[in-house]
PDB file of C-alpha atoms in Angstrom:
ATOM      1  CA  MET A   1     -32.669-453.790 179.261  1.00 48.00           C
ATOM      2  CA  ALA A   2     -29.799-451.065 179.674  1.00 50.00           C
ATOM      3  CA  MET A   3     -30.719-448.842 176.751  1.00 54.00           C
ATOM      4  CA  PRO A   4     -34.632-448.536 177.957  1.00 60.00           C
ATOM      5  CA  MET A   5     -33.591-447.945 181.421  1.00 59.00           C
ATOM      6  CA  ARG A   6     -31.770-445.044 180.781  1.00 59.00           C
ATOM      7  CA  ARG A   7     -34.025-443.683 177.897  1.00 64.00           C
ATOM      8  CA  THR A   8     -36.347-443.234 180.761  1.00 67.00           C
ATOM      9  CA  LEU A   9     -33.917-441.745 182.861  1.00 63.00           C
ATOM     10  CA  VAL A  10     -32.860-439.039 180.369  1.00 61.00           C
ATOM     11  CA  ALA A  11     -36.661-438.494 179.734  1.00 67.00           C
ATOM     12  CA  LEU A  12     -37.579-438.076 183.070  1.00 64.00           C
ATOM     13  CA  HIS A  13     -34.398-435.210 183.228  1.00 64.00           C
ATOM     14  CA  ARG A  14     -36.011-433.391 180.653  1.00 68.00           C
ATOM     15  CA  ALA A  15     -39.414-433.466 182.358  1.00 66.00           C
ATOM     16  CA  THR A  16     -38.333-432.454 185.991  1.00 66.00           C
ATOM     17  CA  CYS A  17     -35.836-429.146 183.945  1.00 64.00           C
ATOM     18  CA  SER A  18     -38.953-428.289 181.793  1.00 66.00           C
ATOM     19  CA  SER A  19     -41.369-428.278 184.583  1.00 63.00           C
ATOM     20  CA  LEU A  20     -38.731-425.953 186.729  1.00 57.00           C
ATOM     21  CA  LYS A  21     -38.332-423.414 184.252  1.00 59.00           C
ATOM     22  CA  ASN A  22     -42.392-423.618 184.012  1.00 61.00           C
ATOM     23  CA  ALA A  23     -42.990-422.848 187.499  1.00 55.00           C
ATOM     24  CA  GLU A  24     -39.876-419.861 187.341  1.00 53.00           C
ATOM     25  CA  ALA A  25     -41.581-418.337 184.562  1.00 53.00           C
ATOM     26  CA  SER A  26     -45.008-418.815 186.448  1.00 55.00           C
ATOM     27  CA  LEU A  27     -43.911-417.385 189.714  1.00 51.00           C
ATOM     28  CA  ASP A  28     -41.517-414.463 188.134  1.00 53.00           C
ATOM     29  CA  LEU A  29     -37.954-415.568 190.208  1.00 50.00           C
ATOM     30  CA  ARG A  30     -35.323-413.904 189.216  1.00 55.00           C
ATOM     31  CA  HIS A  31     -31.584-413.670 190.739  1.00 54.00           C
ATOM     32  CA  PRO A  32     -31.027-410.732 193.042  1.00 58.00           C
ATOM     33  CA  ILE A  33     -27.533-410.363 192.271  1.00 57.00           C
ATOM     34  CA  PRO A  34     -26.761-410.119 188.499  1.00 56.00           C
ATOM     35  CA  LEU A  35     -24.400-412.979 187.293  1.00 56.00           C
ATOM     36  CA  TYR A  36     -22.209-410.749 185.052  1.00 55.00           C
ATOM     37  CA  LEU A  37     -21.461-407.203 185.718  1.00 55.00           C
ATOM     38  CA  PRO A  38     -21.225-404.333 182.797  1.00 59.00           C
ATOM     39  CA  VAL A  39     -17.273-403.184 182.012  1.00 58.00           C
ATOM     40  CA  ARG A  40     -16.837-399.486 181.865  1.00 58.00           C
ATOM     41  CA  THR A  41     -14.954-399.893 178.433  1.00 58.00           C
ATOM     42  CA  LYS A  42     -14.168-395.902 177.565  1.00 56.00           C
ATOM     43  CA  LYS A  43     -11.636-394.492 179.872  1.00 57.00           C
ATOM     44  CA  ARG A  44     -12.563-391.398 181.155  1.00 60.00           C
ATOM     45  CA  TYR A  45      -9.386-390.742 182.546  1.00 63.00           C
ATOM     46  CA  PHE A  46      -6.219-388.437 181.341  1.00 63.00           C
ATOM     47  CA  ILE A  47      -3.069-390.646 180.786  1.00 63.00           C
ATOM     48  CA  PRO A  48       0.242-389.580 180.637  1.00 64.00           C
ATOM     49  CA  PRO A  49       2.552-390.485 177.536  1.00 61.00           C
ATOM     50  CA  ALA A  50       3.634-394.465 178.172  1.00 60.00           C
ATOM     51  CA  VAL A  51       7.725-395.193 178.215  1.00 58.00           C
ATOM     52  CA  LYS A  52       7.567-396.537 174.866  1.00 57.00           C
ATOM     53  CA  LEU A  53       6.807-392.658 173.603  1.00 58.00           C
ATOM     54  CA  LYS A  54      10.289-391.467 175.056  1.00 56.00           C
ATOM     55  CA  GLY A  55      11.939-391.371 171.801  1.00 53.00           C
ATOM     56  CA  LYS A  56       9.026-389.442 170.015  1.00 55.00           C
ATOM     57  CA  LYS A  57       8.125-385.879 170.569  1.00 56.00           C
ATOM     58  CA  GLU A  58       6.065-385.392 173.253  1.00 54.00           C
ATOM     59  CA  SER A  59       2.814-383.669 173.006  1.00 63.00           C
ATOM     60  CA  ASN A  60       1.386-380.893 174.991  1.00 74.00           C
ATOM     61  CA  THR A  61      -0.152-382.376 177.838  1.00 75.00           C
ATOM     62  CA  GLU A  62      -2.357-379.562 178.571  1.00 76.00           C
ATOM     63  CA  ALA A  63      -3.890-380.123 175.496  1.00 79.00           C
ATOM     64  CA  ARG A  64      -4.807-383.670 175.437  1.00 79.00           C
ATOM     65  CA  ALA A  65      -6.019-382.733 179.380  1.00 80.00           C
ATOM     66  CA  ARG A  66      -8.173-380.577 177.771  1.00 79.00           C
ATOM     67  CA  ALA A  67      -9.175-382.747 175.189  1.00 80.00           C
ATOM     68  CA  ALA A  68      -9.886-385.459 177.478  1.00 81.00           C
ATOM     69  CA  GLY A  69     -12.168-383.291 179.744  1.00 80.00           C
ATOM     70  CA  ILE A  70      -9.416-382.166 182.509  1.00 80.00           C
ATOM     71  CA  VAL A  71      -8.539-378.893 183.316  1.00 75.00           C
ATOM     72  CA  PHE A  72      -5.407-378.212 185.190  1.00 72.00           C
ATOM     73  CA  ARG A  73      -5.226-376.377 188.503  1.00 74.00           C
ATOM     74  CA  GLN A  74      -3.615-372.820 187.898  1.00 73.00           C
ATOM     75  CA  GLU A  75      -0.900-372.971 189.668  1.00 73.00           C
ATOM     76  CA  TYR A  76      -0.349-369.711 191.823  1.00 73.00           C
ATOM     77  CA  ILE A  77       3.639-369.121 192.812  1.00 75.00           C
ATOM     78  CA  GLU A  78       2.838-366.647 195.711  1.00 77.00           C
ATOM     79  CA  ARG A  79       4.437-366.197 198.989  1.00 78.00           C
ATOM     80  CA  PRO A  80       1.518-365.857 201.621  1.00 78.00           C
ATOM     81  CA  ILE A  81       1.854-362.794 204.454  1.00 79.00           C
ATOM     82  CA  ASN A  82       0.339-362.034 207.318  1.00 82.00           C
ATOM     83  CA  ILE A  83      -1.163-358.383 207.298  1.00 86.00           C
ATOM     84  CA  SER A  84      -2.240-357.905 211.460  1.00 89.00           C
ATOM     85  CA  CYS A  85       1.618-357.134 211.844  1.00 90.00           C
ATOM     86  CA  THR A  86       4.373-355.645 210.188  1.00 90.00           C
ATOM     87  CA  ALA A  87       7.408-357.678 209.339  1.00 87.00           C
ATOM     88  CA  GLY A  88       9.893-355.801 211.448  1.00 88.00           C
ATOM     89  CA  ILE A  89      10.519-352.261 213.065  1.00 91.00           C
ATOM     90  CA  PHE A  90       9.910-349.170 210.924  1.00 88.00           C
ATOM     91  CA  ASP A  91      12.651-346.591 211.609  1.00 86.00           C
ATOM     92  CA  PRO A  92      14.035-348.294 214.736  1.00 88.00           C
ATOM     93  CA  TYR A  93      15.048-345.850 217.483  1.00 88.00           C
ATOM     94  CA  ILE A  94      18.369-345.007 218.277  1.00 84.00           C
ATOM     95  CA  PRO A  95      19.301-345.040 222.043  1.00 85.00           C
ATOM     96  CA  PRO A  96      22.112-342.688 223.255  1.00 82.00           C
ATOM     97  CA  GLU A  97      25.024-344.002 224.668  1.00 78.00           C
ATOM     98  CA  GLY A  98      25.162-343.866 228.193  1.00 73.00           C
ATOM     99  CA  ASP A  99      21.508-343.906 229.093  1.00 75.00           C
ATOM    100  CA  ALA A 100      20.584-344.539 232.516  1.00 62.00           C
ATOM    101  CA  ARG A 101      24.180-344.103 233.361  1.00 65.00           C
ATOM    102  CA  LEU A 102      24.633-340.113 232.609  1.00 59.00           C
ATOM    103  CA  SER A 103      22.488-337.606 234.643  1.00 57.00           C
ATOM    104  CA  THR A 104      20.999-334.870 232.724  1.00 55.00           C
ATOM    105  CA  LEU A 105      22.682-332.209 234.830  1.00 57.00           C
ATOM    106  CA  SER A 106      25.843-333.498 233.095  1.00 63.00           C
ATOM    107  CA  LYS A 107      27.373-331.759 229.998  1.00 67.00           C
ATOM    108  CA  GLU A 108      26.642-335.008 227.660  1.00 66.00           C
ATOM    109  CA  GLY A 109      23.093-335.364 229.283  1.00 63.00           C
ATOM    110  CA  LEU A 110      22.011-332.205 228.285  1.00 69.00           C
ATOM    111  CA  LYS A 111      23.356-332.829 224.776  1.00 71.00           C
ATOM    112  CA  GLN A 112      21.204-335.977 224.743  1.00 68.00           C
ATOM    113  CA  ARG A 113      18.121-334.487 225.876  1.00 69.00           C
ATOM    114  CA  THR A 114      18.356-331.849 223.393  1.00 71.00           C
ATOM    115  CA  GLU A 115      18.563-334.666 220.488  1.00 68.00           C
ATOM    116  CA  GLN A 116      15.337-336.141 221.813  1.00 69.00           C
ATOM    117  CA  LEU A 117      13.836-332.920 221.488  1.00 68.00           C
ATOM    118  CA  ARG A 118      14.800-332.379 218.103  1.00 67.00           C
ATOM    119  CA  GLN A 119      13.524-336.119 217.161  1.00 66.00           C
ATOM    120  CA  SER A 120      10.398-335.995 218.760  1.00 76.00           C
ATOM    121  CA  ALA A 121       8.890-333.762 215.732  1.00 76.00           C
ATOM    122  CA  SER A 122       8.238-336.418 213.950  1.00 79.00           C
ATOM    123  CA  SER A 123       6.595-338.474 216.706  1.00 87.00           C
ATOM    124  CA  GLN A 124       4.274-336.105 217.647  1.00 88.00           C
ATOM    125  CA  LEU A 125       2.742-336.335 213.978  1.00 88.00           C
ATOM    126  CA  ALA A 126       2.638-340.064 214.538  1.00 90.00           C
ATOM    127  CA  PHE A 127       0.596-339.531 218.175  1.00 91.00           C
ATOM    128  CA  ARG A 128      -1.912-337.612 216.100  1.00 92.00           C
ATOM    129  CA  LYS A 129      -2.172-340.593 213.386  1.00 92.00           C
ATOM    130  CA  ILE A 130      -2.686-342.951 216.492  1.00 93.00           C
ATOM    131  CA  LYS A 131      -5.339-340.791 218.211  1.00 92.00           C
ATOM    132  CA  GLU A 132      -7.678-340.633 214.888  1.00 92.00           C
ATOM    133  CA  HIS A 133      -7.975-344.117 214.834  1.00 91.00           C
ATOM    134  CA  ASP A 134      -7.461-344.727 219.035  1.00 90.00           C
ATOM    135  CA  SER A 135      -8.985-342.083 221.197  1.00 88.00           C
ATOM    136  CA  GLN A 136      -7.863-343.415 224.600  1.00 89.00           C
ATOM    137  CA  PHE A 137      -4.544-343.384 223.251  1.00 91.00           C
ATOM    138  CA  THR A 138      -2.011-341.016 225.660  1.00 90.00           C
ATOM    139  CA  SER A 139       1.474-341.370 226.092  1.00 85.00           C
ATOM    140  CA  LYS A 140       1.872-341.332 230.207  1.00 84.00           C
ATOM    141  CA  ASP A 141      -0.965-343.734 230.449  1.00 91.00           C
ATOM    142  CA  PHE A 142       0.356-345.759 227.746  1.00 94.00           C
ATOM    143  CA  ALA A 143       3.904-346.529 229.150  1.00 93.00           C
ATOM    144  CA  GLU A 144       2.486-348.211 231.882  1.00 94.00           C
ATOM    145  CA  ARG A 145       0.325-350.039 230.095  1.00 94.00           C
ATOM    146  CA  ALA A 146       3.091-351.342 227.871  1.00 95.00           C
ATOM    147  CA  GLN A 147       4.676-352.549 231.220  1.00 95.00           C
ATOM    148  CA  GLU A 148       1.771-354.677 231.927  1.00 95.00           C
ATOM    149  CA  ILE A 149       2.000-356.264 228.483  1.00 96.00           C
ATOM    150  CA  PHE A 150       5.743-357.156 229.301  1.00 96.00           C
ATOM    151  CA  ILE A 151       5.000-358.403 232.405  1.00 96.00           C
ATOM    152  CA  GLU A 152       2.235-360.758 230.970  1.00 96.00           C
ATOM    153  CA  ALA A 153       4.258-362.104 228.199  1.00 96.00           C
ATOM    154  CA  HIS A 154       6.603-363.112 230.314  1.00 95.00           C
ATOM    155  CA  ASP A 155       4.818-364.427 232.752  1.00 95.00           C
ATOM    156  CA  ALA A 156       2.809-366.596 229.982  1.00 95.00           C
ATOM    157  CA  LEU A 157       6.217-367.857 228.253  1.00 95.00           C
ATOM    158  CA  THR A 158       7.517-369.151 231.798  1.00 94.00           C
ATOM    159  CA  ASN A 159       4.078-371.470 232.147  1.00 92.00           C
ATOM    160  CA  PHE A 160       3.909-372.032 228.830  1.00 90.00           C
ATOM    161  CA  ASN A 161       0.850-370.664 228.001  1.00 92.00           C
ATOM    162  CA  LYS A 162       0.259-370.262 224.375  1.00 93.00           C
ATOM    163  CA  VAL A 163      -3.121-369.302 223.725  1.00 93.00           C
ATOM    164  CA  LYS A 164      -2.512-366.132 226.072  1.00 95.00           C
ATOM    165  CA  LEU A 165       1.066-365.580 225.028  1.00 95.00           C
ATOM    166  CA  HIS A 166      -0.416-364.881 221.028  1.00 94.00           C
ATOM    167  CA  SER A 167      -2.461-362.568 222.419  1.00 94.00           C
ATOM    168  CA  LEU A 168       0.293-360.378 224.040  1.00 96.00           C
ATOM    169  CA  VAL A 169       2.745-360.791 221.643  1.00 96.00           C
ATOM    170  CA  THR A 170       2.362-360.561 217.727  1.00 94.00           C
ATOM    171  CA  GLU A 171       3.658-362.941 215.000  1.00 93.00           C
ATOM    172  CA  ARG A 172       6.673-361.681 214.272  1.00 92.00           C
ATOM    173  CA  CYS A 173       8.035-361.696 218.352  1.00 94.00           C
ATOM    174  CA  TYR A 174       6.426-365.360 219.106  1.00 94.00           C
ATOM    175  CA  PRO A 175       8.525-367.496 217.390  1.00 93.00           C
ATOM    176  CA  GLU A 176      11.756-365.119 218.677  1.00 92.00           C
ATOM    177  CA  MET A 177      10.574-365.533 222.186  1.00 93.00           C
ATOM    178  CA  THR A 178       9.312-369.423 222.084  1.00 93.00           C
ATOM    179  CA  ARG A 179      12.473-370.578 220.015  1.00 91.00           C
ATOM    180  CA  GLY A 180      14.947-372.884 221.628  1.00 87.00           C
ATOM    181  CA  ASN A 181      12.681-372.747 224.773  1.00 89.00           C
ATOM    182  CA  ARG A 182      11.231-376.595 224.655  1.00 87.00           C
ATOM    183  CA  TYR A 183      13.161-378.526 226.619  1.00 88.00           C
ATOM    184  CA  LYS A 184      14.044-375.546 229.192  1.00 92.00           C
ATOM    185  CA  THR A 185      12.375-374.525 232.202  1.00 93.00           C
ATOM    186  CA  ILE A 186      12.605-370.791 232.202  1.00 94.00           C
ATOM    187  CA  ARG A 187      12.146-368.615 235.943  1.00 94.00           C
ATOM    188  CA  TRP A 188      11.645-365.247 235.446  1.00 95.00           C
ATOM    189  CA  LYS A 189      10.494-362.516 237.965  1.00 95.00           C
ATOM    190  CA  PHE A 190       9.972-358.350 237.733  1.00 95.00           C
ATOM    191  CA  ILE A 191      10.919-356.970 241.163  1.00 94.00           C
ATOM    192  CA  GLU A 192      10.773-353.314 240.775  1.00 94.00           C
ATOM    193  CA  SER A 193      10.808-350.387 238.210  1.00 93.00           C
ATOM    194  CA  LEU A 194      13.715-348.479 239.011  1.00 93.00           C
ATOM    195  CA  GLU A 195      12.179-345.652 236.709  1.00 92.00           C
ATOM    196  CA  PRO A 196       8.783-344.801 235.762  1.00 93.00           C
ATOM    197  CA  PRO A 197       8.145-346.157 231.896  1.00 94.00           C
ATOM    198  CA  ARG A 198       8.160-343.448 229.184  1.00 91.00           C
ATOM    199  CA  VAL A 199       7.250-343.277 225.709  1.00 92.00           C
ATOM    200  CA  VAL A 200      10.395-342.423 224.235  1.00 90.00           C
ATOM    201  CA  HIS A 201       9.462-343.069 220.118  1.00 90.00           C
ATOM    202  CA  ALA A 202       6.687-343.526 217.833  1.00 93.00           C
ATOM    203  CA  ARG A 203       6.027-344.031 214.279  1.00 91.00           C
ATOM    204  CA  CYS A 204       2.973-344.885 212.019  1.00 92.00           C
ATOM    205  CA  PRO A 205       4.098-347.221 209.095  1.00 89.00           C
ATOM    206  CA  ASP A 206       1.502-348.565 206.634  1.00 89.00           C
ATOM    207  CA  MET A 207       1.769-351.605 204.684  1.00 86.00           C
ATOM    208  CA  VAL A 208       0.345-353.239 201.242  1.00 83.00           C
ATOM    209  CA  THR A 209      -1.631-350.202 200.870  1.00 86.00           C
ATOM    210  CA  LYS A 210      -1.267-346.431 201.744  1.00 88.00           C
ATOM    211  CA  GLY A 211      -4.586-346.361 204.035  1.00 87.00           C
ATOM    212  CA  ASN A 212      -3.583-349.866 206.111  1.00 91.00           C
ATOM    213  CA  LEU A 213      -1.918-348.231 208.943  1.00 93.00           C
ATOM    214  CA  TYR A 214       0.121-349.411 211.717  1.00 94.00           C
ATOM    215  CA  GLY A 215       0.901-348.187 215.017  1.00 94.00           C
ATOM    216  CA  GLN A 216       3.999-349.288 216.595  1.00 95.00           C
ATOM    217  CA  VAL A 217       5.576-347.073 219.757  1.00 95.00           C
ATOM    218  CA  THR A 218       9.044-347.785 221.866  1.00 94.00           C
ATOM    219  CA  VAL A 219       8.859-347.599 225.509  1.00 95.00           C
ATOM    220  CA  ARG A 220      11.717-347.140 227.758  1.00 93.00           C
ATOM    221  CA  MET A 221      11.696-349.531 230.789  1.00 93.00           C
ATOM    222  CA  HIS A 222      14.630-349.618 233.340  1.00 93.00           C
ATOM    223  CA  SER A 223      13.586-352.043 235.876  1.00 94.00           C
ATOM    224  CA  LYS A 224      15.157-355.101 238.262  1.00 95.00           C
ATOM    225  CA  GLN A 225      14.254-358.636 237.325  1.00 95.00           C
ATOM    226  CA  THR A 226      15.592-362.171 237.689  1.00 95.00           C
ATOM    227  CA  LEU A 227      16.057-364.704 235.448  1.00 94.00           C
ATOM    228  CA  ALA A 228      16.897-368.231 235.307  1.00 94.00           C
ATOM    229  CA  ILE A 229      17.052-371.036 232.468  1.00 94.00           C
ATOM    230  CA  TYR A 230      17.625-374.497 233.473  1.00 94.00           C
ATOM    231  CA  ASP A 231      18.179-377.633 230.576  1.00 91.00           C
ATOM    232  CA  ARG A 232      16.255-380.351 230.613  1.00 88.00           C
ATOM    233  CA  PHE A 233      18.799-382.152 232.920  1.00 87.00           C
ATOM    234  CA  GLY A 234      17.875-379.530 235.294  1.00 89.00           C
ATOM    235  CA  ARG A 235      21.258-377.964 235.336  1.00 90.00           C
ATOM    236  CA  LEU A 236      21.451-373.977 235.479  1.00 92.00           C
ATOM    237  CA  MET A 237      22.327-372.735 232.042  1.00 92.00           C
ATOM    238  CA  LEU A 238      21.901-368.617 232.399  1.00 90.00           C
ATOM    239  CA  GLY A 239      21.642-366.078 235.099  1.00 91.00           C
ATOM    240  CA  ASN A 240      20.445-366.955 239.182  1.00 90.00           C
ATOM    241  CA  GLU A 241      16.940-366.683 240.566  1.00 91.00           C
ATOM    242  CA  GLU A 242      18.513-364.854 243.690  1.00 91.00           C
ATOM    243  CA  GLN A 243      20.234-362.147 242.126  1.00 92.00           C
ATOM    244  CA  PRO A 244      18.573-359.095 240.311  1.00 94.00           C
ATOM    245  CA  LYS A 245      19.892-357.617 238.032  1.00 93.00           C
ATOM    246  CA  ASP A 246      19.228-353.957 236.434  1.00 92.00           C
ATOM    247  CA  VAL A 247      17.969-354.015 232.785  1.00 92.00           C
ATOM    248  CA  LEU A 248      17.413-351.452 230.292  1.00 92.00           C
ATOM    249  CA  GLU A 249      15.241-351.902 228.047  1.00 92.00           C
ATOM    250  CA  TYR A 250      13.297-350.632 224.696  1.00 94.00           C
ATOM    251  CA  LEU A 251      10.118-352.304 223.980  1.00 94.00           C
ATOM    252  CA  VAL A 252       8.506-351.688 220.847  1.00 95.00           C
ATOM    253  CA  ILE A 253       4.500-351.865 220.907  1.00 96.00           C
ATOM    254  CA  GLU A 254       2.577-352.652 217.762  1.00 95.00           C
ATOM    255  CA  ARG A 255      -0.984-352.423 216.794  1.00 95.00           C
ATOM    256  CA  HIS A 256      -3.021-352.547 213.431  1.00 94.00           C
ATOM    257  CA  LEU A 257      -4.833-349.104 213.752  1.00 93.00           C
ATOM    258  CA  VAL A 258      -7.102-349.947 211.036  1.00 92.00           C
ATOM    259  CA  ASN A 259      -8.786-353.177 212.355  1.00 92.00           C
ATOM    260  CA  PRO A 260     -11.567-352.055 214.675  1.00 89.00           C
ATOM    261  CA  TYR A 261     -10.363-355.192 217.249  1.00 90.00           C
ATOM    262  CA  GLY A 262      -6.988-354.738 217.257  1.00 90.00           C
ATOM    263  CA  CYS A 263      -4.964-354.552 220.368  1.00 93.00           C
ATOM    264  CA  TRP A 264      -1.382-353.176 221.341  1.00 95.00           C
ATOM    265  CA  ARG A 265       0.861-356.193 221.684  1.00 96.00           C
ATOM    266  CA  LEU A 266       4.643-356.723 222.100  1.00 96.00           C
ATOM    267  CA  HIS A 267       6.568-356.578 219.001  1.00 95.00           C
ATOM    268  CA  GLY A 268      10.091-356.311 219.659  1.00 93.00           C
ATOM    269  CA  LYS A 269      13.159-355.182 221.331  1.00 93.00           C
ATOM    270  CA  ILE A 270      15.947-352.765 220.541  1.00 92.00           C
ATOM    271  CA  VAL A 271      19.373-353.798 221.832  1.00 90.00           C
ATOM    272  CA  PRO A 272      21.639-350.702 221.394  1.00 87.00           C
ATOM    273  CA  SER A 273      25.205-351.151 220.011  1.00 83.00           C
ATOM    274  CA  TRP A 274      26.892-350.141 222.899  1.00 83.00           C
ATOM    275  CA  ALA A 275      24.882-352.799 225.400  1.00 85.00           C
ATOM    276  CA  PRO A 276      26.984-355.092 226.902  1.00 85.00           C
ATOM    277  CA  ALA A 277      27.483-358.347 225.898  1.00 85.00           C
ATOM    278  CA  LYS A 278      25.206-361.896 227.357  1.00 85.00           C
ATOM    279  CA  ASP A 279      26.963-363.854 229.673  1.00 84.00           C
ATOM    280  CA  PRO A 280      27.528-366.976 228.454  1.00 86.00           C
ATOM    281  CA  ILE A 281      25.398-369.992 228.594  1.00 86.00           C
ATOM    282  CA  ILE A 282      26.852-372.920 230.819  1.00 83.00           C
ATOM    283  CA  LYS A 283      26.090-376.531 228.219  1.00 82.00           C
ATOM    284  CA  THR A 284      26.063-379.799 229.834  1.00 79.00           C
ATOM    285  CA  VAL A 285      28.656-381.952 227.917  1.00 77.00           C
ATOM    286  CA  MET A 286      28.984-385.674 227.641  1.00 75.00           C
ATOM    287  CA  ILE A 287      32.445-387.423 228.457  1.00 72.00           C
ATOM    288  CA  PRO A 288      32.762-390.642 226.677  1.00 73.00           C
ATOM    289  CA  GLY A 289      33.416-393.211 229.197  1.00 71.00           C
ATOM    290  CA  PRO A 290      35.339-396.629 228.654  1.00 73.00           C
ATOM    291  CA  GLU A 291      33.707-399.572 227.346  1.00 78.00           C
ATOM    292  CA  LEU A 292      33.508-402.431 229.746  1.00 79.00           C
ATOM    293  CA  LYS A 293      32.979-406.056 229.377  1.00 79.00           C
ATOM    294  CA  PRO A 294      30.356-407.936 231.017  1.00 82.00           C
ATOM    295  CA  GLY A 295      31.074-408.415 234.573  1.00 77.00           C
ATOM    296  CA  GLN A 296      34.015-405.529 234.502  1.00 79.00           C
ATOM    297  CA  GLU A 297      33.626-402.657 237.204  1.00 79.00           C
ATOM    298  CA  PHE A 298      34.239-399.011 236.356  1.00 73.00           C
ATOM    299  CA  ASP A 299      37.101-397.251 238.357  1.00 74.00           C
ATOM    300  CA  ALA A 300      36.885-393.497 238.174  1.00 63.00           C
ATOM    301  CA  LEU A 301      40.139-392.459 240.202  1.00 57.00           C
ATOM    302  CA  ASN A 302      42.141-394.644 237.667  1.00 71.00           C
ATOM    303  CA  TYR A 303      40.582-393.582 234.401  1.00 71.00           C
ATOM    304  CA  LYS A 304      41.464-390.560 232.681  1.00 73.00           C
ATOM    305  CA  VAL A 305      39.962-388.570 230.093  1.00 69.00           C
ATOM    306  CA  SER A 306      41.533-388.376 226.896  1.00 71.00           C
ATOM    307  CA  LYS A 307      42.229-384.822 225.191  1.00 73.00           C
ATOM    308  CA  PRO A 308      41.155-383.958 221.606  1.00 68.00           C
ATOM    309  CA  GLU A 309      43.834-383.749 219.275  1.00 72.00           C
ATOM    310  CA  ALA A 310      44.643-380.105 218.178  1.00 65.00           C
ATOM    311  CA  VAL A 311      42.758-379.394 215.071  1.00 63.00           C
ATOM    312  CA  GLN A 312      43.257-375.852 212.922  1.00 55.00           C
ATOM    313  CA  TRP A 313      40.205-374.412 212.127  1.00 55.00           C
ATOM    314  CA  ASN A 314      39.843-372.039 208.692  1.00 48.00           C
ATOM    315  CA  LYS A 315      37.071-369.596 207.889  1.00 40.00           C
TER     316      LYS A 315
END
């Protein structure tokens, strides 16, 4: 009795399967996603030599890459340069010793004046080249304009206005002015001019090509200023806000003459060899204290600072 019943069930199952297949064929039913995805058997990329080929003779990797259809990018070993300004001061001006201290009526003052007149011949040639590209350039008006650029640049430095500072100083002068000022507070103020600024030197160098001209004008500025620099703890490092000082500076203003949209910017300063040394910077030093145990209080009166041992240093 069990065998005929089993046969009937198998026949019924086969009949239902065939009817389902016929229904799918009549309705044209397909699976939305294929059950098997095609696998790309051919490798289209270049594989470097394996570790097993370490002892064997290595073939040319560039030739193998070209055979695989890959072209190596050519490496240019070059150093990028900026042509909007020069890399330094061309033929710098040598300030006479005792400037702003000797009067022109004295014997040494007259010697300095005659030497300046002799050196002004090359400066006159540079003035002619500058006027060919900048028709509004005059030595008298330019000295006042250079002083304005100097004041605006230092005001932008104290206020940390980077956008304005980039428009007033060259790419060479910018890192020199901003280096080490990240965690410091600068207080600078221009009080007055002790002597009217004047142009003392001018050069017109070229860079890269012969016609790529740059104008460098040195301006002598004798003024009274105040400067105070505070560290990140608010302690005074250098200068004094209430004590003005007489400052004699030789500013170098530069412009890319070939560029029609170029402007005069602060390029650097000339520090003479006979200039007095700068004041030392007062640094904040932390003195290590004793290691206290939990619940122990520090007694500053009975604590003695240990002195470091003497060490012999050799250059």
